[in-house]
Structures are given as structure tokens and as C-alpha cells.
PDB file of C-alpha atoms in Angstrom:
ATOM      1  CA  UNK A   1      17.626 -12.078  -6.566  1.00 48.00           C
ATOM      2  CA  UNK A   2      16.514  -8.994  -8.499  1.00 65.00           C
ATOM      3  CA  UNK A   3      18.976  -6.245  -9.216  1.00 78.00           C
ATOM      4  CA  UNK A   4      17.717  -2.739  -8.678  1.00 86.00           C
ATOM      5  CA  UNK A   5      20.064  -1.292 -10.343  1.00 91.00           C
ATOM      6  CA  UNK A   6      17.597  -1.481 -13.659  1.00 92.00           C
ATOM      7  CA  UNK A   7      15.605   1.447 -11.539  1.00 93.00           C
ATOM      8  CA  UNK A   8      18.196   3.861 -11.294  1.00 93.00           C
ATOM      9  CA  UNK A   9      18.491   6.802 -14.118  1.00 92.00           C
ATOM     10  CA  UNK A  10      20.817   8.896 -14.967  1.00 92.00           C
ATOM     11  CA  UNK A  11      19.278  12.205 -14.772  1.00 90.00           C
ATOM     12  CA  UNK A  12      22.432  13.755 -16.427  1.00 88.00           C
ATOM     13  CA  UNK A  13      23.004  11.445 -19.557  1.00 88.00           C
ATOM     14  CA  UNK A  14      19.601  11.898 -20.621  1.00 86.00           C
ATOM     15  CA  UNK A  15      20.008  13.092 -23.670  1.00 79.00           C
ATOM     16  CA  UNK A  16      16.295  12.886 -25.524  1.00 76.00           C
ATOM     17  CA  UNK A  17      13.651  15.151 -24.883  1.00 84.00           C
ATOM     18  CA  UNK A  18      11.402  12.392 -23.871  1.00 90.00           C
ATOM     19  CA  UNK A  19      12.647   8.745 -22.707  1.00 92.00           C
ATOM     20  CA  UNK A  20      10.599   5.967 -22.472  1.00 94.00           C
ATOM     21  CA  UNK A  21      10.468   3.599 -19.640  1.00 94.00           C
ATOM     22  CA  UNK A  22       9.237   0.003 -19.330  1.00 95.00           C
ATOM     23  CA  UNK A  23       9.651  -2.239 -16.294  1.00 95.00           C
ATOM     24  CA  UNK A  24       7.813  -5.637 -15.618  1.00 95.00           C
ATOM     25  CA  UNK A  25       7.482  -6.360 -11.950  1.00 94.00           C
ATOM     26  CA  UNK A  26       7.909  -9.858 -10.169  1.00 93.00           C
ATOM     27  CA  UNK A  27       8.179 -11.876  -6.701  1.00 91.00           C
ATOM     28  CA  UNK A  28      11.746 -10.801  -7.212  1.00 91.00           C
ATOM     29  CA  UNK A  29      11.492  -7.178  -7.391  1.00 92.00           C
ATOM     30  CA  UNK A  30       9.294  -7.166  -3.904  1.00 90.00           C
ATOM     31  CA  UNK A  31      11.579  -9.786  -2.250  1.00 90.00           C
ATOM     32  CA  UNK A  32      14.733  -7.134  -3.071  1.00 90.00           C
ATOM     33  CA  UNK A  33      12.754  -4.529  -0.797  1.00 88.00           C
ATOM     34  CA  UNK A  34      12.437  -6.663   1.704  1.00 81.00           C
ATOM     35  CA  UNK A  35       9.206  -5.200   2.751  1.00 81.00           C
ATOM     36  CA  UNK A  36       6.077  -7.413   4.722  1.00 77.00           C
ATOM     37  CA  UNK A  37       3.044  -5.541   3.014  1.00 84.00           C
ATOM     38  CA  UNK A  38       3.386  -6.830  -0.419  1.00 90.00           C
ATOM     39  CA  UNK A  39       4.592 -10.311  -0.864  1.00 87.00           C
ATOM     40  CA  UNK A  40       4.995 -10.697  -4.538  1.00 91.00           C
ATOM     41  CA  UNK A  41       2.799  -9.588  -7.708  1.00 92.00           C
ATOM     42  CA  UNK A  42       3.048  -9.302 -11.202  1.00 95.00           C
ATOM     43  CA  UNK A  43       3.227  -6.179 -12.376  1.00 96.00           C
ATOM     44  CA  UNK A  44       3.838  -3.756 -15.707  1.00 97.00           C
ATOM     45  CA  UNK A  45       4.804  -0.164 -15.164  1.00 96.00           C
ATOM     46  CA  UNK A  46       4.880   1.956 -18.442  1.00 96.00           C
ATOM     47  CA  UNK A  47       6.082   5.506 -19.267  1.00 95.00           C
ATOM     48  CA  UNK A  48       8.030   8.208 -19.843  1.00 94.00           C
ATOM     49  CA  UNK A  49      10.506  10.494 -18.137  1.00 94.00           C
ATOM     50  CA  UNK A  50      10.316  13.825 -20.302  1.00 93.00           C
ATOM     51  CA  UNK A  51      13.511  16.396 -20.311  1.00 90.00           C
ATOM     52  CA  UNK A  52      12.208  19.810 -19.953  1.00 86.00           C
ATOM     53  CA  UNK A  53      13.835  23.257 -18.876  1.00 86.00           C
ATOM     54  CA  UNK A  54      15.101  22.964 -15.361  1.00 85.00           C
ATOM     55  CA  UNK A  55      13.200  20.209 -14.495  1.00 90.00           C
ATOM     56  CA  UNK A  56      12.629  16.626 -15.586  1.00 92.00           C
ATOM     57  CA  UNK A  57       8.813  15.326 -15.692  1.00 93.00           C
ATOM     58  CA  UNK A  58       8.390  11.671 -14.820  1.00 94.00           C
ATOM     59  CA  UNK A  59       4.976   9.860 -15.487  1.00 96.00           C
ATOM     60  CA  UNK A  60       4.050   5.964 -14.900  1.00 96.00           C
ATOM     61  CA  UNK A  61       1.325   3.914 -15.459  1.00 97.00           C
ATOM     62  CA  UNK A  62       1.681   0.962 -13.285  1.00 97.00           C
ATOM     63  CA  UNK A  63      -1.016  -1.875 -13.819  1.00 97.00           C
ATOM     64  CA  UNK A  64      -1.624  -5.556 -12.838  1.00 96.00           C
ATOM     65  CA  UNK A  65      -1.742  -7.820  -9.398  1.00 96.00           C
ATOM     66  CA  UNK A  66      -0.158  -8.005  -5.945  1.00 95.00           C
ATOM     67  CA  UNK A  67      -0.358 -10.555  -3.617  1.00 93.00           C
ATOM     68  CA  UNK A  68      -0.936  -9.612   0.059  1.00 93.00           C
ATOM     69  CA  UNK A  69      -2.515 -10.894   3.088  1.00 92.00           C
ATOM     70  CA  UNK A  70      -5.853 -11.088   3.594  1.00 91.00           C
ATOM     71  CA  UNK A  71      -7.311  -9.205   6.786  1.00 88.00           C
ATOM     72  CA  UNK A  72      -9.940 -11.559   7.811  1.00 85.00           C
ATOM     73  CA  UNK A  73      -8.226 -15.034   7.382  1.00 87.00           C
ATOM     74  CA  UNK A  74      -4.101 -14.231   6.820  1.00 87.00           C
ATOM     75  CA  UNK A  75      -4.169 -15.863   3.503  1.00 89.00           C
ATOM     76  CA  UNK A  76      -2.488 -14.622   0.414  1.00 90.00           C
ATOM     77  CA  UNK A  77      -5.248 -12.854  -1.854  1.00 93.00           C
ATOM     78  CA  UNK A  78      -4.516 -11.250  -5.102  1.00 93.00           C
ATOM     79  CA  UNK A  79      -5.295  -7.411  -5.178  1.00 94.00           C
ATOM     80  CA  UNK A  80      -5.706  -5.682  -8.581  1.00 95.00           C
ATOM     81  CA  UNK A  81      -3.820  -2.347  -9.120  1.00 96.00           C
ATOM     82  CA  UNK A  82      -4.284   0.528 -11.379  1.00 96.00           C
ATOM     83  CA  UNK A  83      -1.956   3.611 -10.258  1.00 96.00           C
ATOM     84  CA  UNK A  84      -0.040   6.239 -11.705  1.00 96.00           C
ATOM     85  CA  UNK A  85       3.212   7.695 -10.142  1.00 95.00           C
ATOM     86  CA  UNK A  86       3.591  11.653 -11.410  1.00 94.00           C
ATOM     87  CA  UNK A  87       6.826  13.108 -10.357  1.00 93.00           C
ATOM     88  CA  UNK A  88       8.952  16.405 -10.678  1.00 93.00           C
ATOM     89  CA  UNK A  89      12.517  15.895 -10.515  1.00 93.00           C
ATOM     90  CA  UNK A  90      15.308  18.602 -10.212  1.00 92.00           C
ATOM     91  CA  UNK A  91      18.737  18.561  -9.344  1.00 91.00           C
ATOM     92  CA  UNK A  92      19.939  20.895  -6.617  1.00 89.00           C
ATOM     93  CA  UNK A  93      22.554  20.885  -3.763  1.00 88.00           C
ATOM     94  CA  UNK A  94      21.247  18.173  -2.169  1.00 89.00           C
ATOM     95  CA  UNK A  95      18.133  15.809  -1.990  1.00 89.00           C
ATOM     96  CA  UNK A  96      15.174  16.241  -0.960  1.00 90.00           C
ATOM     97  CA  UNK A  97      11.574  15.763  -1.257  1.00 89.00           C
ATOM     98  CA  UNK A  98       8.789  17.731  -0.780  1.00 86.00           C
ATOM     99  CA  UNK A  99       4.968  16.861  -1.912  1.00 77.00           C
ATOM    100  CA  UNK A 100       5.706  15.245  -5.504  1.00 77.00           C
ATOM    101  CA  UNK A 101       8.621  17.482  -6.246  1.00 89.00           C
ATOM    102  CA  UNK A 102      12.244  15.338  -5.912  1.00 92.00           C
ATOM    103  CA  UNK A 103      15.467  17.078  -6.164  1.00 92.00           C
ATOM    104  CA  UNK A 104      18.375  14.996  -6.769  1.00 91.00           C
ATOM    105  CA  UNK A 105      22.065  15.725  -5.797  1.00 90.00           C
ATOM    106  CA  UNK A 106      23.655  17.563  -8.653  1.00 89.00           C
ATOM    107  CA  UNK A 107      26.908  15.825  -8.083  1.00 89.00           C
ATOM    108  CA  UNK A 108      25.422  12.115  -8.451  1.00 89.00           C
ATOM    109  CA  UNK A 109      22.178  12.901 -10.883  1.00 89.00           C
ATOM    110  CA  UNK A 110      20.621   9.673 -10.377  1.00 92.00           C
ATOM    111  CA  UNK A 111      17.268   8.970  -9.839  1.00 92.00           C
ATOM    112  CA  UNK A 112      16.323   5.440  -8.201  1.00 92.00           C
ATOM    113  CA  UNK A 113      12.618   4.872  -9.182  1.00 94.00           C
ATOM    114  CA  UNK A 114      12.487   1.762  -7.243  1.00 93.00           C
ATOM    115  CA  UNK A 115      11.432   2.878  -4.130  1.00 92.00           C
ATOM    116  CA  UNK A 116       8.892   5.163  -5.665  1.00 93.00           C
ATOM    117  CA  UNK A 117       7.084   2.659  -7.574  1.00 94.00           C
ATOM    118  CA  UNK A 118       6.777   0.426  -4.295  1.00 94.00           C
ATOM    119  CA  UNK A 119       5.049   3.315  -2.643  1.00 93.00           C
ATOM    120  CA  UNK A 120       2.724   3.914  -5.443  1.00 94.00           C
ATOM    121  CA  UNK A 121       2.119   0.150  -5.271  1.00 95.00           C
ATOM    122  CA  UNK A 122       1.625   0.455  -1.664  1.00 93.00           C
ATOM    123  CA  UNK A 123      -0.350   3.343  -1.459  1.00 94.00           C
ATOM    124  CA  UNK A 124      -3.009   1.746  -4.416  1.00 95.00           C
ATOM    125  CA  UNK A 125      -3.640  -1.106  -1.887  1.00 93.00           C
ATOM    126  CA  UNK A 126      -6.936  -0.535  -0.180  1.00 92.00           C
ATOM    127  CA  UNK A 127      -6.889  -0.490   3.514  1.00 91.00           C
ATOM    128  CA  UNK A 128      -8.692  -2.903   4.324  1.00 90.00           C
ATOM    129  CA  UNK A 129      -8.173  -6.097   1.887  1.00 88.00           C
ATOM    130  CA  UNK A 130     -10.297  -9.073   2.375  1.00 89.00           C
ATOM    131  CA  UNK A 131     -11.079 -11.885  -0.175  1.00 85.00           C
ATOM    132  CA  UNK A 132     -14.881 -12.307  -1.639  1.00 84.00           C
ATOM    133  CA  UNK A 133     -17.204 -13.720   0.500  1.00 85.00           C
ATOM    134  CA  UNK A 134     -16.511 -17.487   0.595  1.00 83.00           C
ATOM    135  CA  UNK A 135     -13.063 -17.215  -0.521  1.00 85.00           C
ATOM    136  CA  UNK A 136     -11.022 -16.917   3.099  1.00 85.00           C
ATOM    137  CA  UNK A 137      -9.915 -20.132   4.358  1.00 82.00           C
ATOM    138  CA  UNK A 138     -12.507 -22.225   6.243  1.00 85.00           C
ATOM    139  CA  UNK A 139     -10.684 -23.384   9.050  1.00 86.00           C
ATOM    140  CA  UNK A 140      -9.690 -20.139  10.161  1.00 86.00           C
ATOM    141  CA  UNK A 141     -13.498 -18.808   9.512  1.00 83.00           C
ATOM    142  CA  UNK A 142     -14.548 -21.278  11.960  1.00 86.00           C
ATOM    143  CA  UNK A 143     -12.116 -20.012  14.848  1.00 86.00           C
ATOM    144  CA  UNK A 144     -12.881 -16.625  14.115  1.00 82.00           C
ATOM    145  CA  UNK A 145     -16.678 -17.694  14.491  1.00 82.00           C
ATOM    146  CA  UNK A 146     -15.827 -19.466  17.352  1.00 82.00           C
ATOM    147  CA  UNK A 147     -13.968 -17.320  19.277  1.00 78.00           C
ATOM    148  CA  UNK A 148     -16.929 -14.173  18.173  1.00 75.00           C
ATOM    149  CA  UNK A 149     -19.543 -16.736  19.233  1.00 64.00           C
ATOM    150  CA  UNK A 150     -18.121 -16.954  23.320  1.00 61.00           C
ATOM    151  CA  UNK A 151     -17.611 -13.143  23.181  1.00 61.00           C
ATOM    152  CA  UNK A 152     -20.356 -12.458  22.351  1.00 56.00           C
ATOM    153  CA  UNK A 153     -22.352 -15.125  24.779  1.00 55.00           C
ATOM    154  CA  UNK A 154     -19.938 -13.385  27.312  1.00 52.00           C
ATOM    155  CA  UNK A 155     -21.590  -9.929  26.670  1.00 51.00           C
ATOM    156  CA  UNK A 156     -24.973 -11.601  26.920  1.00 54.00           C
ATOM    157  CA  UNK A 157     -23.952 -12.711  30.349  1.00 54.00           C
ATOM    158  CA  UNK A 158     -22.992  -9.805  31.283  1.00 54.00           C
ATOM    159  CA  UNK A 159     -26.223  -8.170  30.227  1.00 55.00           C
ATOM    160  CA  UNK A 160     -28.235 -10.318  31.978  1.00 61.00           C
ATOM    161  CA  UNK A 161     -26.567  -9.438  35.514  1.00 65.00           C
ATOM    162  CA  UNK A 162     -27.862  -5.868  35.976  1.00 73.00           C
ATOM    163  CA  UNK A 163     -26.913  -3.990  38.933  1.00 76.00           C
ATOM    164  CA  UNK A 164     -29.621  -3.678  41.354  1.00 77.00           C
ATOM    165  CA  UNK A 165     -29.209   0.399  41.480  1.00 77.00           C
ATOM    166  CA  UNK A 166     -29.982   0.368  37.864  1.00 79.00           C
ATOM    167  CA  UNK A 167     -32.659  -2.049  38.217  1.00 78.00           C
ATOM    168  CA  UNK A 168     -34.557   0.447  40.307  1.00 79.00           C
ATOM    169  CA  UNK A 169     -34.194   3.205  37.670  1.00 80.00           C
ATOM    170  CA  UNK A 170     -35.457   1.223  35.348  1.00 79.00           C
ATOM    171  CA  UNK A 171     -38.976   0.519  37.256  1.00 80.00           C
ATOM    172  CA  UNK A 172     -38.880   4.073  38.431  1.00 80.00           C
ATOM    173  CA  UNK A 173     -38.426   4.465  34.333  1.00 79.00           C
ATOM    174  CA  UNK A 174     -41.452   1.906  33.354  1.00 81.00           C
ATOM    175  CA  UNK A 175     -43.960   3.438  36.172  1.00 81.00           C
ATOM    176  CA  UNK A 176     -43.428   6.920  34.396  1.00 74.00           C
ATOM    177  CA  UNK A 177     -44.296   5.588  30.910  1.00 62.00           C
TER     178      UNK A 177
END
């Protein structure tokens, strides 16, 4: 099980005007969110949190795979990602956030990026995600087909079976043309 506790930063002992940060991203690290959306990757997130007056700047570059389902046939696919995450962190009374602006409880002064880098992850995933044509899994391409195939036929059926009021509108429509 991955630790988050490599996420969390002391806003307060950050003593450098400009700290780097490096994090490589596993199964693990999306298993320990527990979340359904993503279901593992491999990813590197690169950066910097930068000490400034009042205010702390955090920038990441987070690059590399995820693997989530696909829409069409439920399969894993792999989805690449190239995202940044671009916060402003202050400390305050008490937290809150507000558009890309974070304030942290003065008292603690720790700032857990884990959950933020899952939401950048998350939010780089296109909305719909399908694999290349010819890559979904065949067996469940041919239910899909299938099952499109006899709903469809059923719309033809029910085209076919016009009610008779509309049948006479449509001669009264044909004898004007």
C-alpha cells in the first residue's frame, strides 16, 4: 500500500526560496485513493513549490499514462496525460479553497498535494475515452452490434406501421406536390 504521507508539505518549514518537487506515480498511489475512474497508471509529476511574500506558488508538470476503462467495450485502455497543476497557497484562519487559490490552516501549515494531483489527473482525462478502432474487445463488439442490430430492426418495424390518420396526410401531401 502506498503511503501518502510523501504528498504532504510543510508549508511552515520551508525554508528555500524555491523547493523542488519530484513524485513518480504508480497502481499504488491510485489504489490509496480508492477512487473507480482511474485504475492505475504510471506517472511522473515534476516541479517546484516557490516561497514568495505572503503566499507560496506551487507549479507541476505531471506527464505519462493512466489506465481507465474504455467507454465502448469496459476494457482497460491506456490514456496519455500531459497536465499541469498551478496553485496559490496561503495560510489563513482556516481552509479553504476558492478557484486555484488554497489557504491552509495557519495552525497545521501543511499542504497535502495528493488529492490535487488526482484531480489534475482526472480532469486531463477526456470525456469520452474509447480505444482505436479495432482495439475494443471483440466479443463485446459483437453484443453491442447485436443488441444495435434488433433496435434498430425494431425502429424499422415501427416505421413501417404508420397510423392511418397520418397516412391520409401524407396523400393529401403527395396530391399537392
Amino acid at each position: 500500500m502506498c503511503s501518502l504521507e510523501r504528498f504532504k508539505i510543510d508549508l511552515k518549514a520551508l525554508t528555500e526560496d524555491e523547493t523542488p518537487l519530484a513524485y513518480d506515480l504508480d497502481d499504488q498511489y491510485f489504489d490509496a485513493l480508492d477512487e473507480a475512474e482511474i485504475r492505475g497508471g504510471s506517472l511522473h509529476v515534476s516541479g517546484s513549490i516557490r516561497k514568495a511574500v505572503g503566499f507560496f506558488d506551487l507549479r507541476l508538470d505531471i506527464s505519462g499514462t493512466v489506465r481507465i476503462p474504455c467507454d465502448r467495450c469496459l476494457d482497460d485502455m491506456q490514456q496519455p496525460i500531459d497536465t499541469q497543476l498551478v496553485l496559490v497557497v496561503k495560510l489563513g484562519s482556516e481552509y479553504s479553497e476558492q478557484d486555484e487559490v488554497i489557504t491552509i490552516d495557519e495552525k497545521e501549515g501543511i499542504l497535502d498535494l495528493a488529492w490535487f494531483i488526482y484531480e489534475s489527473i482526472a480532469l486531463a482525462v477526456p470525456i469520452q475515452h474509447v480505444h482505436q478502432p479495432g482495439d475494443c474487445n471483440d466479443a463485446m463488439m459483437r453484443v453491442l452490434s447485436e443488441h444495435s442490430a434488433a433496435r434498430s430492426s425494431d425502429a424499422d418495424a415501427n416505421d413501417e406501421a404508420i397510423d392511418p390518420r397520418w397516412s391520409a396526410l401524407l396523400k393529401l401531401k403527395e396530391n399537392k406536390s
